[in-house]
Amino acid sequence: MTIILYFSRKDENFVDGEIKTLSSGNTEIVAEKIGQKIGAPSFEIVPKVAYPYDYQEVVKLAQKEKTEGIKPLYQTLNIHLDHVANIFLGFPNWFGSMPQIVAHFLEKTDLAGKNIYPFCTHEGSAFGFSLMELREICPDSNIQLGLPVRGSRVGKADEAIANWLAEYKMNGGKLK
Ligand SMILES: Cc1cc2nc3c(=O)[nH]c(=O)nc-3n(C[C@H](O)[C@H](O)[C@H](O)COP(=O)(O)O)c2cc1C
């Protein structure tokens, strides 16, 4: 079984040089597109305490989480991973890597032996250090080829997503 698992934050964000309000997070949009193309169920990592609406506030908080190694709490996810072989794992790039809440989720969840297909949205740094961090946190998972998408271009990402998924389907569910 294949699932999509992602964290995404809507509200104020910095897009093409200005602050804009997003009604859906960029990573969530990519997650939805993947879901439509492969027909897999989607699960969202939702913080117990919502991140601030204000862009400057979330930047301050996310930086504090990173520098102090804070492990933000998330709401319990109703997923049974026993029959899950493939996970499309999505997150935004925050300060050059994955948000602390995603790292915390991965630390607490046993994904050994599963194929992980990472995707991220970003504003220029692509995956940054996140794939290195992912390999460190999930040493026994099979980390497959990932897809970085520029957040401000998610609306135009269908072809890139389709090409990435075509390779996944061609290889019988394996991206190399
Ligand atoms: C707290 C914070 C830190 C960010 N740090 C980076 C970064 O280091 N590199 C980068 O390319 N984009 C960075 N961004 C931009 C986001 O990665 C980008 O807007 C992404 O598409 C947001 O996804 P979301 O809407 O799913 O949360 C940051 C955004 C926020 C809010």
CSV table of C-alpha atoms and ligand atoms in Angstrom, one decimal:
chain,number,residue,atom,x,y,z
A,1,MET,CA,0.0,0.0,0.0
A,2,THR,CA,1.1,3.5,-0.8
A,3,ILE,CA,0.3,6.6,1.3
A,4,ILE,CA,1.1,10.3,1.1
A,5,LEU,CA,2.2,11.9,4.3
A,6,TYR,CA,3.0,15.6,4.6
A,7,PHE,CA,3.3,18.7,6.7
A,8,SER,CA,2.4,22.1,5.2
A,9,ARG,CA,1.6,25.6,6.6
A,10,LYS,CA,-0.8,28.0,4.9
A,11,ASP,CA,-1.4,31.6,5.9
A,12,GLU,CA,1.2,34.3,5.4
A,13,ASN,CA,4.3,33.4,3.4
A,14,PHE,CA,7.0,35.1,1.4
A,15,VAL,CA,6.3,34.6,-2.3
A,16,ASP,CA,8.3,36.1,-5.1
A,17,GLY,CA,9.6,38.9,-2.9
A,18,GLU,CA,6.4,39.8,-1.1
A,19,ILE,CA,4.2,38.6,1.8
A,20,LYS,CA,1.1,36.9,0.5
A,21,THR,CA,-1.7,34.9,2.3
A,22,LEU,CA,-2.0,31.4,1.1
A,23,SER,CA,-5.3,29.6,1.5
A,24,SER,CA,-3.6,26.2,1.0
A,25,GLY,CA,0.0,25.5,1.8
A,26,ASN,CA,2.3,24.8,-1.1
A,27,THR,CA,3.3,21.3,0.0
A,28,GLU,CA,-0.4,20.5,0.5
A,29,ILE,CA,-1.1,21.4,-3.1
A,30,VAL,CA,1.7,19.1,-4.3
A,31,ALA,CA,0.4,16.4,-2.0
A,32,GLU,CA,-3.1,16.7,-3.5
A,33,LYS,CA,-1.7,16.6,-7.1
A,34,ILE,CA,0.3,13.4,-6.2
A,35,GLY,CA,-2.9,11.9,-4.6
A,36,GLN,CA,-5.0,12.6,-7.7
A,37,LYS,CA,-2.4,11.0,-9.9
A,38,ILE,CA,-1.7,7.8,-8.0
A,39,GLY,CA,-5.0,7.5,-6.1
A,40,ALA,CA,-3.3,7.1,-2.7
A,41,PRO,CA,-4.7,8.3,0.6
A,42,SER,CA,-3.2,11.4,2.2
A,43,PHE,CA,-2.3,12.1,5.8
A,44,GLU,CA,-1.3,15.5,7.2
A,45,ILE,CA,1.1,16.0,10.1
A,46,VAL,CA,-0.9,18.6,12.1
A,47,PRO,CA,0.8,20.5,15.0
A,48,LYS,CA,-0.9,20.4,18.4
A,49,VAL,CA,-0.3,24.1,18.6
A,50,ALA,CA,-0.9,25.8,15.3
A,51,TYR,CA,2.0,27.8,13.8
A,52,PRO,CA,1.4,31.6,13.8
A,53,TYR,CA,-0.5,33.2,10.9
A,54,ASP,CA,2.1,36.0,10.7
A,55,TYR,CA,5.1,35.3,8.5
A,56,GLN,CA,7.7,37.0,10.7
A,57,GLU,CA,6.3,35.2,13.7
A,58,VAL,CA,6.6,31.8,12.2
A,59,VAL,CA,10.1,32.5,11.0
A,60,LYS,CA,11.1,33.5,14.5
A,61,LEU,CA,9.5,30.4,16.0
A,62,ALA,CA,10.8,28.0,13.4
A,63,GLN,CA,14.3,29.4,13.9
A,64,LYS,CA,14.0,28.9,17.7
A,65,GLU,CA,12.8,25.3,17.2
A,66,LYS,CA,15.8,24.6,15.0
A,67,THR,CA,18.5,26.2,17.1
A,68,GLU,CA,17.2,24.9,20.4
A,69,GLY,CA,16.4,21.4,19.0
A,70,ILE,CA,12.7,21.8,20.1
A,71,LYS,CA,10.5,18.8,19.2
A,72,PRO,CA,7.0,20.2,18.4
A,73,LEU,CA,4.1,18.0,19.2
A,74,TYR,CA,1.7,16.8,16.5
A,75,GLN,CA,-1.8,15.4,16.6
A,76,THR,CA,-2.1,11.6,16.6
A,77,LEU,CA,-2.4,10.2,13.1
A,78,ASN,CA,-4.7,7.4,12.5
A,79,ILE,CA,-2.5,5.4,10.2
A,80,HIS,CA,-1.7,1.7,10.4
A,81,LEU,CA,1.7,1.4,8.8
A,82,ASP,CA,2.0,-2.4,8.8
A,83,HIS,CA,0.7,-2.7,5.3
A,84,VAL,CA,2.3,0.5,4.0
A,85,ALA,CA,5.3,-0.2,1.7
A,86,ASN,CA,5.6,3.2,0.0
A,87,ILE,CA,5.4,6.7,1.6
A,88,PHE,CA,5.4,9.9,-0.4
A,89,LEU,CA,6.8,12.3,2.3
A,90,GLY,CA,6.3,16.0,1.8
A,91,PHE,CA,7.4,19.1,3.7
A,92,PRO,CA,8.5,22.7,3.1
A,93,ASN,CA,12.1,23.6,3.4
A,94,TRP,CA,12.5,25.6,6.6
A,95,PHE,CA,16.0,27.0,7.3
A,96,GLY,CA,17.7,24.7,4.9
A,97,SER,CA,16.1,21.4,6.1
A,98,MET,CA,12.8,19.8,7.1
A,99,PRO,CA,10.8,21.5,9.8
A,100,GLN,CA,11.4,20.2,13.3
A,101,ILE,CA,7.9,18.8,13.6
A,102,VAL,CA,8.6,16.5,10.6
A,103,ALA,CA,11.9,15.4,12.1
A,104,HIS,CA,10.2,14.7,15.4
A,105,PHE,CA,7.4,12.7,13.7
A,106,LEU,CA,10.1,10.6,11.8
A,107,GLU,CA,12.0,10.0,15.0
A,108,LYS,CA,8.9,8.7,16.8
A,109,THR,CA,7.6,6.5,13.9
A,110,ASP,CA,9.2,3.3,12.8
A,111,LEU,CA,9.6,3.4,9.0
A,112,ALA,CA,12.2,0.7,8.7
A,113,GLY,CA,12.1,-1.2,5.4
A,114,LYS,CA,9.7,1.2,3.8
A,115,ASN,CA,10.3,3.1,0.6
A,116,ILE,CA,10.3,6.9,1.2
A,117,TYR,CA,9.7,9.2,-1.8
A,118,PRO,CA,10.5,12.7,-0.5
A,119,PHE,CA,9.1,15.8,-2.0
A,120,CYS,CA,9.6,19.3,-0.7
A,121,THR,CA,8.6,22.9,-1.6
A,122,HIS,CA,11.0,25.7,-1.2
A,123,GLU,CA,11.9,29.2,-2.3
A,124,GLY,CA,15.3,28.5,-3.7
A,125,SER,CA,17.1,26.0,-1.5
A,126,ALA,CA,15.4,22.9,-2.9
A,127,PHE,CA,15.9,20.0,-0.5
A,128,GLY,CA,18.9,21.8,1.3
A,129,PHE,CA,20.2,19.4,4.0
A,130,SER,CA,16.9,17.6,4.5
A,131,LEU,CA,17.7,14.5,2.6
A,132,MET,CA,20.9,14.0,4.6
A,133,GLU,CA,18.8,14.5,7.8
A,134,LEU,CA,16.2,12.1,6.5
A,135,ARG,CA,18.8,9.4,5.9
A,136,GLU,CA,20.1,10.0,9.4
A,137,ILE,CA,16.7,9.7,11.1
A,138,CYS,CA,15.5,6.8,8.9
A,139,PRO,CA,18.7,4.7,8.3
A,140,ASP,CA,16.7,1.6,7.7
A,141,SER,CA,14.3,3.1,5.2
A,142,ASN,CA,14.9,3.1,1.4
A,143,ILE,CA,15.1,6.7,0.5
A,144,GLN,CA,14.2,7.0,-3.2
A,145,LEU,CA,14.6,9.8,-5.7
A,146,GLY,CA,12.9,13.0,-4.5
A,147,LEU,CA,11.1,15.9,-6.1
A,148,PRO,CA,11.8,19.5,-5.1
A,149,VAL,CA,9.2,22.1,-6.3
A,150,ARG,CA,9.5,25.8,-6.0
A,151,GLY,CA,6.6,26.9,-3.7
A,152,SER,CA,5.7,29.9,-5.8
A,153,ARG,CA,5.4,27.6,-8.9
A,154,VAL,CA,3.3,24.8,-7.5
A,155,GLY,CA,0.5,25.8,-9.9
A,156,LYS,CA,2.8,25.0,-12.8
A,157,ALA,CA,4.3,21.8,-11.4
A,158,ASP,CA,2.0,19.2,-12.9
A,159,GLU,CA,4.4,18.2,-15.6
A,160,ALA,CA,7.3,17.8,-13.2
A,161,ILE,CA,5.2,15.8,-10.8
A,162,ALA,CA,3.8,13.6,-13.6
A,163,ASN,CA,7.4,12.9,-14.9
A,164,TRP,CA,8.5,12.0,-11.4
A,165,LEU,CA,5.5,9.7,-10.9
A,166,ALA,CA,5.9,8.2,-14.4
A,167,GLU,CA,9.3,6.9,-13.3
A,168,TYR,CA,7.9,5.6,-10.1
A,169,LYS,CA,5.1,3.7,-12.0
A,170,MET,CA,7.5,2.5,-14.8
A,171,ASN,CA,9.7,0.9,-12.1
A,172,GLY,CA,6.8,-0.9,-10.5
A,173,GLY,CA,6.7,1.5,-7.6
A,174,LYS,CA,10.5,2.1,-7.3
A,175,LEU,CA,12.2,5.4,-8.0
A,176,LYS,CA,15.9,5.3,-8.2
B,1,LIG,C1,9.8,29.4,8.6
B,1,LIG,C2,10.2,29.4,7.2
B,1,LIG,C3,11.5,29.1,6.8
B,1,LIG,C4,11.8,29.0,5.4
B,1,LIG,N1,13.1,28.7,5.1
B,1,LIG,C5,13.4,28.5,3.8
B,1,LIG,C6,14.7,28.1,3.4
B,1,LIG,O1,15.7,28.0,4.2
B,1,LIG,N2,15.0,27.9,2.0
B,1,LIG,C7,14.0,28.0,1.1
B,1,LIG,O2,14.2,27.8,-0.1
B,1,LIG,N3,12.7,28.4,1.5
B,1,LIG,C8,12.4,28.6,2.8
B,1,LIG,N4,11.1,28.9,3.1
B,1,LIG,C9,10.1,29.0,2.1
B,1,LIG,C10,9.2,27.7,2.1
B,1,LIG,O3,10.0,26.6,2.0
B,1,LIG,C11,8.2,27.8,0.9
B,1,LIG,O4,7.5,28.9,1.0
B,1,LIG,C12,7.3,26.5,1.0
B,1,LIG,O5,6.7,26.4,-0.3
B,1,LIG,C13,6.3,26.6,2.1
B,1,LIG,O6,5.5,25.4,2.0
B,1,LIG,P1,4.1,25.3,2.7
B,1,LIG,O7,3.2,26.3,2.2
B,1,LIG,O8,3.7,23.9,2.4
B,1,LIG,O9,4.3,25.4,4.2
B,1,LIG,C14,10.8,29.1,4.5
B,1,LIG,C15,9.5,29.4,4.9
B,1,LIG,C16,9.2,29.6,6.2
B,1,LIG,C17,7.8,29.9,6.6
